[in-house]
XYZ file of C-alpha atoms in Angstrom:
264
model
C 2.614 13.784 -16.315
C 4.757 11.263 -15.705
C 2.817 10.117 -13.049
C 0.615 8.601 -15.086
C 2.779 7.660 -18.465
C 6.389 6.169 -16.209
C 5.804 3.168 -14.573
C 6.077 3.566 -11.304
C 6.190 0.710 -9.595
C 9.058 -2.280 -8.670
C 6.601 -6.319 -9.678
C 7.890 -9.524 -8.798
C 11.621 -7.925 -7.761
C 14.399 -9.999 -8.068
C 15.029 -10.343 -4.328
C 11.390 -10.452 -3.119
C 9.446 -11.686 -5.716
C 6.384 -11.973 -3.692
C 6.757 -7.989 -3.489
C 3.335 -6.944 -6.346
C 3.861 -3.228 -7.341
C 0.929 -2.305 -5.344
C -1.170 -4.746 -3.753
C -2.668 -5.595 -0.735
C -1.570 -8.260 1.186
C -1.921 -9.858 5.150
C 0.947 -11.574 6.628
C -0.703 -13.636 8.782
C -4.326 -14.657 9.197
C -4.214 -18.154 11.577
C -0.631 -18.557 11.217
C -1.293 -18.654 7.245
C 0.975 -16.493 5.687
C -0.609 -14.753 2.420
C 2.772 -12.127 1.967
C 5.441 -14.954 0.539
C 4.453 -17.254 -1.841
C 6.072 -19.914 0.355
C 6.402 -21.577 3.667
C 9.228 -20.090 4.812
C 8.874 -20.973 7.824
C 7.541 -24.068 7.334
C 3.865 -23.387 8.421
C 0.452 -23.524 6.400
C 0.759 -20.860 3.341
C -2.640 -18.520 1.690
C -3.953 -17.527 -1.129
C -6.866 -15.079 -2.544
C -8.820 -16.570 -5.312
C -11.003 -14.131 -7.229
C -14.287 -15.721 -6.944
C -15.797 -12.902 -8.896
C -14.620 -9.522 -10.925
C -16.401 -6.541 -13.454
C -14.720 -3.539 -14.206
C -17.475 -0.858 -15.488
C -16.399 3.131 -16.344
C -18.816 5.422 -13.395
C -20.742 7.936 -15.174
C -18.271 10.462 -13.395
C -15.773 9.392 -15.992
C -14.097 7.278 -13.442
C -12.573 3.620 -13.897
C -14.630 0.565 -11.002
C -13.026 -2.987 -10.347
C -14.948 -5.334 -8.169
C -13.915 -8.223 -7.447
C -15.066 -10.685 -4.200
C -11.748 -12.968 -3.244
C -11.910 -15.809 -1.018
C -8.434 -16.394 1.740
C -8.237 -19.702 2.463
C -5.526 -22.486 3.230
C -3.109 -23.368 0.400
C -3.270 -27.601 2.783
C -5.887 -27.090 3.932
C -8.737 -25.447 1.692
C -9.815 -23.932 4.937
C -11.757 -20.488 3.995
C -10.481 -17.815 6.684
C -11.328 -14.485 4.968
C -13.817 -13.450 2.439
C -12.923 -9.788 1.077
C -15.008 -7.627 -1.193
C -12.494 -5.055 -3.089
C -13.270 -1.688 -5.161
C -10.490 -0.228 -7.846
C -11.892 3.442 -8.252
C -9.845 5.329 -10.689
C -9.768 9.084 -10.662
C -8.429 10.787 -13.595
C -7.544 14.077 -11.388
C -7.627 15.186 -8.364
C -8.506 18.944 -7.122
C -5.019 20.955 -6.375
C -2.380 18.631 -7.946
C -1.106 19.621 -11.216
C -0.920 15.871 -13.563
C -1.952 13.907 -10.692
C -4.715 11.256 -10.245
C -5.902 8.355 -7.941
C -6.809 5.424 -6.980
C -9.223 4.667 -4.202
C -8.882 1.154 -1.916
C -12.100 0.103 -0.634
C -12.242 -3.341 1.644
C -15.105 -5.170 3.466
C -13.538 -8.355 5.089
C -14.700 -11.048 6.918
C -14.494 -13.254 9.257
C -15.472 -16.393 8.150
C -14.298 -17.804 11.057
C -12.823 -16.770 14.219
C -9.782 -14.380 13.562
C -6.205 -13.449 14.543
C -4.774 -11.099 12.089
C -1.242 -10.444 12.718
C 2.672 -9.011 10.999
C 5.782 -9.763 11.854
C 5.837 -8.595 15.734
C 8.146 -5.055 15.566
C 9.782 -3.773 16.989
C 10.609 -7.073 18.405
C 12.249 -8.108 14.710
C 13.597 -4.701 13.048
C 12.357 -5.310 9.799
C 8.935 -6.855 10.601
C 5.281 -5.026 10.446
C 4.002 -4.930 7.139
C 0.475 -5.631 6.438
C -1.719 -3.941 4.568
C -1.468 -1.388 1.940
C 2.232 -1.665 0.117
C 3.859 0.479 -2.986
C 7.287 -0.770 -4.693
C 8.798 1.676 -5.874
C 11.431 0.572 -8.810
C 14.988 1.244 -8.461
C 15.693 4.165 -9.886
C 13.236 5.755 -7.395
C 15.553 5.013 -4.998
C 17.655 7.090 -6.251
C 16.584 10.579 -4.999
C 14.441 8.923 -2.413
C 12.279 11.575 -0.047
C 10.055 9.412 2.749
C 7.629 12.094 4.358
C 4.393 12.322 5.892
C 2.055 14.327 7.520
C 3.237 14.730 10.803
C 6.098 16.753 9.074
C 8.984 13.724 9.357
C 11.533 12.934 7.054
C 13.493 9.824 5.710
C 12.720 6.264 6.121
C 13.901 6.509 9.895
C 11.746 9.120 10.875
C 8.514 8.256 9.432
C 9.058 4.160 9.946
C 7.032 3.322 12.051
C 4.865 6.018 12.993
C 1.244 6.975 12.836
C 0.274 9.903 10.112
C -2.596 10.702 8.688
C -0.398 10.347 4.786
C 2.873 8.955 3.668
C 4.302 9.484 0.010
C 7.162 7.852 -1.282
C 9.586 9.977 -5.012
C 12.443 9.548 -6.349
C 13.491 9.825 -10.037
C 11.763 7.899 -12.898
C 13.004 5.991 -15.865
C 12.083 6.627 -19.613
C 10.170 9.468 -19.965
C 13.036 11.422 -22.451
C 14.024 12.974 -19.714
C 18.273 13.013 -19.336
C 20.010 14.935 -16.965
C 21.888 13.505 -14.159
C 21.892 16.721 -12.270
C 18.196 17.378 -12.597
C 16.448 14.036 -13.108
C 12.248 13.916 -13.742
C 10.759 12.734 -10.292
C 7.543 11.732 -9.254
C 5.695 10.576 -6.071
C 3.871 8.333 -4.874
C 1.370 8.899 -1.215
C -0.907 6.781 0.524
C -3.599 8.483 2.026
C -5.497 6.550 5.654
C -9.331 7.244 5.848
C -10.247 8.635 9.023
C -13.150 6.001 9.472
C -10.334 3.272 9.445
C -9.919 1.144 12.569
C -6.809 2.632 14.287
C -6.717 5.687 12.544
C -4.200 7.376 11.772
C -2.531 4.332 10.766
C 1.227 3.558 11.153
C 3.434 3.343 8.106
C 6.209 1.215 6.886
C 9.155 3.414 5.366
C 11.605 1.632 4.193
C 15.030 2.764 2.012
C 17.146 1.460 0.027
C 19.911 3.057 1.652
C 23.147 5.646 1.697
C 24.918 2.994 -0.882
C 21.378 2.184 -2.905
C 21.893 -1.207 -2.646
C 18.457 -1.680 -0.472
C 14.816 -0.972 -2.176
C 11.903 1.324 -0.709
C 8.836 0.521 0.269
C 6.332 2.591 1.888
C 2.775 0.777 3.511
C -0.456 1.750 5.272
C -0.042 -0.938 8.062
C -2.515 -1.102 10.802
C -0.796 -4.405 12.450
C 2.538 -3.399 12.706
C 2.169 -2.462 16.208
C -0.346 -5.014 17.125
C -2.736 -8.392 16.052
C -6.173 -7.637 15.448
C -8.841 -10.405 16.492
C -12.228 -10.641 14.250
C -15.169 -12.994 15.561
C -16.561 -15.070 13.416
C -18.886 -12.736 11.556
C -17.621 -9.401 12.237
C -17.278 -7.090 9.210
C -14.023 -5.056 9.084
C -14.425 -2.109 6.322
C -10.721 -0.233 5.003
C -10.712 3.138 3.449
C -7.279 3.980 1.277
C -6.451 6.918 -1.705
C -3.655 5.970 -3.291
C -2.367 9.630 -5.479
C 0.507 10.122 -8.021
C 1.883 13.190 -9.051
C 4.783 14.348 -10.540
C 8.463 15.745 -8.522
C 8.852 15.892 -5.374
C 5.386 15.741 -2.721
C 3.739 19.116 -1.572
C 2.725 18.757 1.907
C -0.020 21.053 1.844
C -1.598 19.941 -1.287
C -1.652 16.768 0.224
C -3.283 18.059 3.371
C -5.678 19.230 0.993
C -6.263 16.101 -0.826
C -7.136 14.167 2.928
C -9.419 16.358 3.513
C -11.228 16.149 0.907
C -11.171 12.057 1.224
C -11.640 12.012 4.467
C -14.909 14.560 3.975
C -15.798 11.915 1.378
């Protein structure tokens, strides 16, 4: 499996060093910035502190990582949001040859009245990002394909659109496959659980562009079109599944995979 053996993520790239491959992040919590790692707009910067971490192998063979995180203001130390996160790695996906999956289960607790928001979109063309994010390698930008569950294709069609799932595919390096005419490819799909707030979620879909000088990006972004207020003590549960697979995404197979995830 190409997806199992080669890196598909770009970690801390020179153009956006706060992009961490495959990661979860809010943008602003009460105007405290949790996305960039600097005070670009002169405001407060937040940090996510890991206060507990555990890793184990489950009875079904899955690897499970659990963490407790605290979202705080760096300047004031104020606790804004607590988060219990469980990552569950599935070594296979029914109906998808060579695929494997990572389940992302979040339980966020507002430690004070919270306003969660993104840079406003469409008022700002590049705004709207906050959620579960995938920054593909630069190689994947060559041969880039972006599709979603609604049958839309390409970043222009998928960007800002609500969908059960969306996938990003492209070329991959490093697997001893030497063919410019038919390079090896892999895909990453993000599935939104129907129990999530604002399901089907909006997706942020960014393209490298026709000259391949930009960067690819795909994110499940529940705050893309509207902020979210959480009263103190409110619990916000969210579930996602990320599937890695060889080649181009098969919409029928991903629809089946989403149905199985939805029923779980």
